[in-house]
Amino acid sequence: MDDDDTGLWDRVRQGDELALAALFDRHEGRLFRHASRLLTHREDAKDAVTVAFFELWRKRATVRLVDGSPLPWLLTTVAHCARNLERSSRRYRALLDRAPVAEPRAVHGRDDSGVMEALKRLPEREQAVVVLSVLEGYAEREVAQALGIPPGTVKSRLARARAKLRSEIAMGGARA
């Protein structure tokens, strides 16, 4: 095995990507098992192995072999990557734990008021204005910019849409 690694390594140092692929095929399973023992998530173990081979390629001019094989260097690099991934994952989970939980704005379930059905019946250009300004809370200036229309047009479309919605809701939203 060492003789094969030595030959492949000589080719890798000369920039042969196929030789790197052969080293990957040869050692990926062992490196993945090593990373899996160190990490909680399978995907993180895959990432650690991938990063190790990327670093092997990037630092191929300075990597020190042991008995003609880059495997010890790869095992050490996978361990470093695993520690970094775990540390990063802990920081991310801590950040999520501290983050406030936002209430969803979307209406889930039944709409007994008929507002959403009435909104769906509005012309598309009026729907867009209502969604952006009323449901999403954007200022008229921002809605105008997003839709590429003058602010006065936003006001008039919004007024028309509100009148239509009031009328439909007052009638009970009973429309087929």
PDB file of C-alpha atoms in Angstrom, residues 105 116 119 122-151 153-155 157-158 161-162 165:
ATOM      1  CA  ARG A 105     -47.194  36.028   9.758  1.00  0.00           C
ATOM      2  CA  MET A 116     -57.904  35.772   2.103  1.00  0.00           C
ATOM      3  CA  LEU A 119     -57.806  39.081  -1.505  1.00  0.00           C
ATOM      4  CA  LEU A 122     -58.514  41.161  -6.455  1.00  0.00           C
ATOM      5  CA  PRO A 123     -56.677  41.989  -9.684  1.00  0.00           C
ATOM      6  CA  GLU A 124     -53.027  40.956  -9.490  1.00  0.00           C
ATOM      7  CA  ARG A 125     -51.674  44.511  -9.415  1.00  0.00           C
ATOM      8  CA  GLU A 126     -53.913  45.397  -6.443  1.00  0.00           C
ATOM      9  CA  GLN A 127     -53.040  42.116  -4.710  1.00  0.00           C
ATOM     10  CA  ALA A 128     -49.355  42.946  -4.974  1.00  0.00           C
ATOM     11  CA  VAL A 129     -49.857  46.342  -3.340  1.00  0.00           C
ATOM     12  CA  VAL A 130     -51.981  44.901  -0.506  1.00  0.00           C
ATOM     13  CA  VAL A 131     -49.558  42.059   0.168  1.00  0.00           C
ATOM     14  CA  LEU A 132     -46.491  44.292   0.265  1.00  0.00           C
ATOM     15  CA  SER A 133     -47.981  47.194   2.208  1.00  0.00           C
ATOM     16  CA  VAL A 134     -50.590  45.614   4.487  1.00  0.00           C
ATOM     17  CA  LEU A 135     -49.429  42.041   5.027  1.00  0.00           C
ATOM     18  CA  GLU A 136     -45.667  42.598   4.831  1.00  0.00           C
ATOM     19  CA  GLY A 137     -45.598  46.111   6.292  1.00  0.00           C
ATOM     20  CA  TYR A 138     -43.546  47.937   3.652  1.00  0.00           C
ATOM     21  CA  ALA A 139     -43.929  51.717   3.329  1.00  0.00           C
ATOM     22  CA  GLU A 140     -45.690  53.066   0.242  1.00  0.00           C
ATOM     23  CA  ARG A 141     -42.362  54.416  -1.064  1.00  0.00           C
ATOM     24  CA  GLU A 142     -40.789  50.938  -0.762  1.00  0.00           C
ATOM     25  CA  VAL A 143     -43.790  49.271  -2.422  1.00  0.00           C
ATOM     26  CA  ALA A 144     -43.571  51.762  -5.281  1.00  0.00           C
ATOM     27  CA  GLN A 145     -39.878  51.041  -5.708  1.00  0.00           C
ATOM     28  CA  ALA A 146     -40.381  47.251  -5.576  1.00  0.00           C
ATOM     29  CA  LEU A 147     -43.195  47.306  -8.133  1.00  0.00           C
ATOM     30  CA  GLY A 148     -41.636  49.989 -10.327  1.00  0.00           C
ATOM     31  CA  ILE A 149     -44.665  52.330 -10.105  1.00  0.00           C
ATOM     32  CA  PRO A 150     -45.130  55.879  -8.777  1.00  0.00           C
ATOM     33  CA  PRO A 151     -46.047  56.274  -5.073  1.00  0.00           C
ATOM     34  CA  THR A 153     -50.288  54.736  -7.976  1.00  0.00           C
ATOM     35  CA  VAL A 154     -49.580  52.678  -4.865  1.00  0.00           C
ATOM     36  CA  LYS A 155     -51.980  54.900  -2.870  1.00  0.00           C
ATOM     37  CA  ARG A 157     -54.435  50.910  -5.914  1.00  0.00           C
ATOM     38  CA  LEU A 158     -54.405  50.423  -2.161  1.00  0.00           C
ATOM     39  CA  ALA A 161     -58.298  47.329  -3.040  1.00  0.00           C
ATOM     40  CA  ARG A 162     -59.444  48.317   0.463  1.00  0.00           C
ATOM     41  CA  LEU A 165     -62.260  44.141   0.284  1.00  0.00           C
TER      42      LEU A 165
END
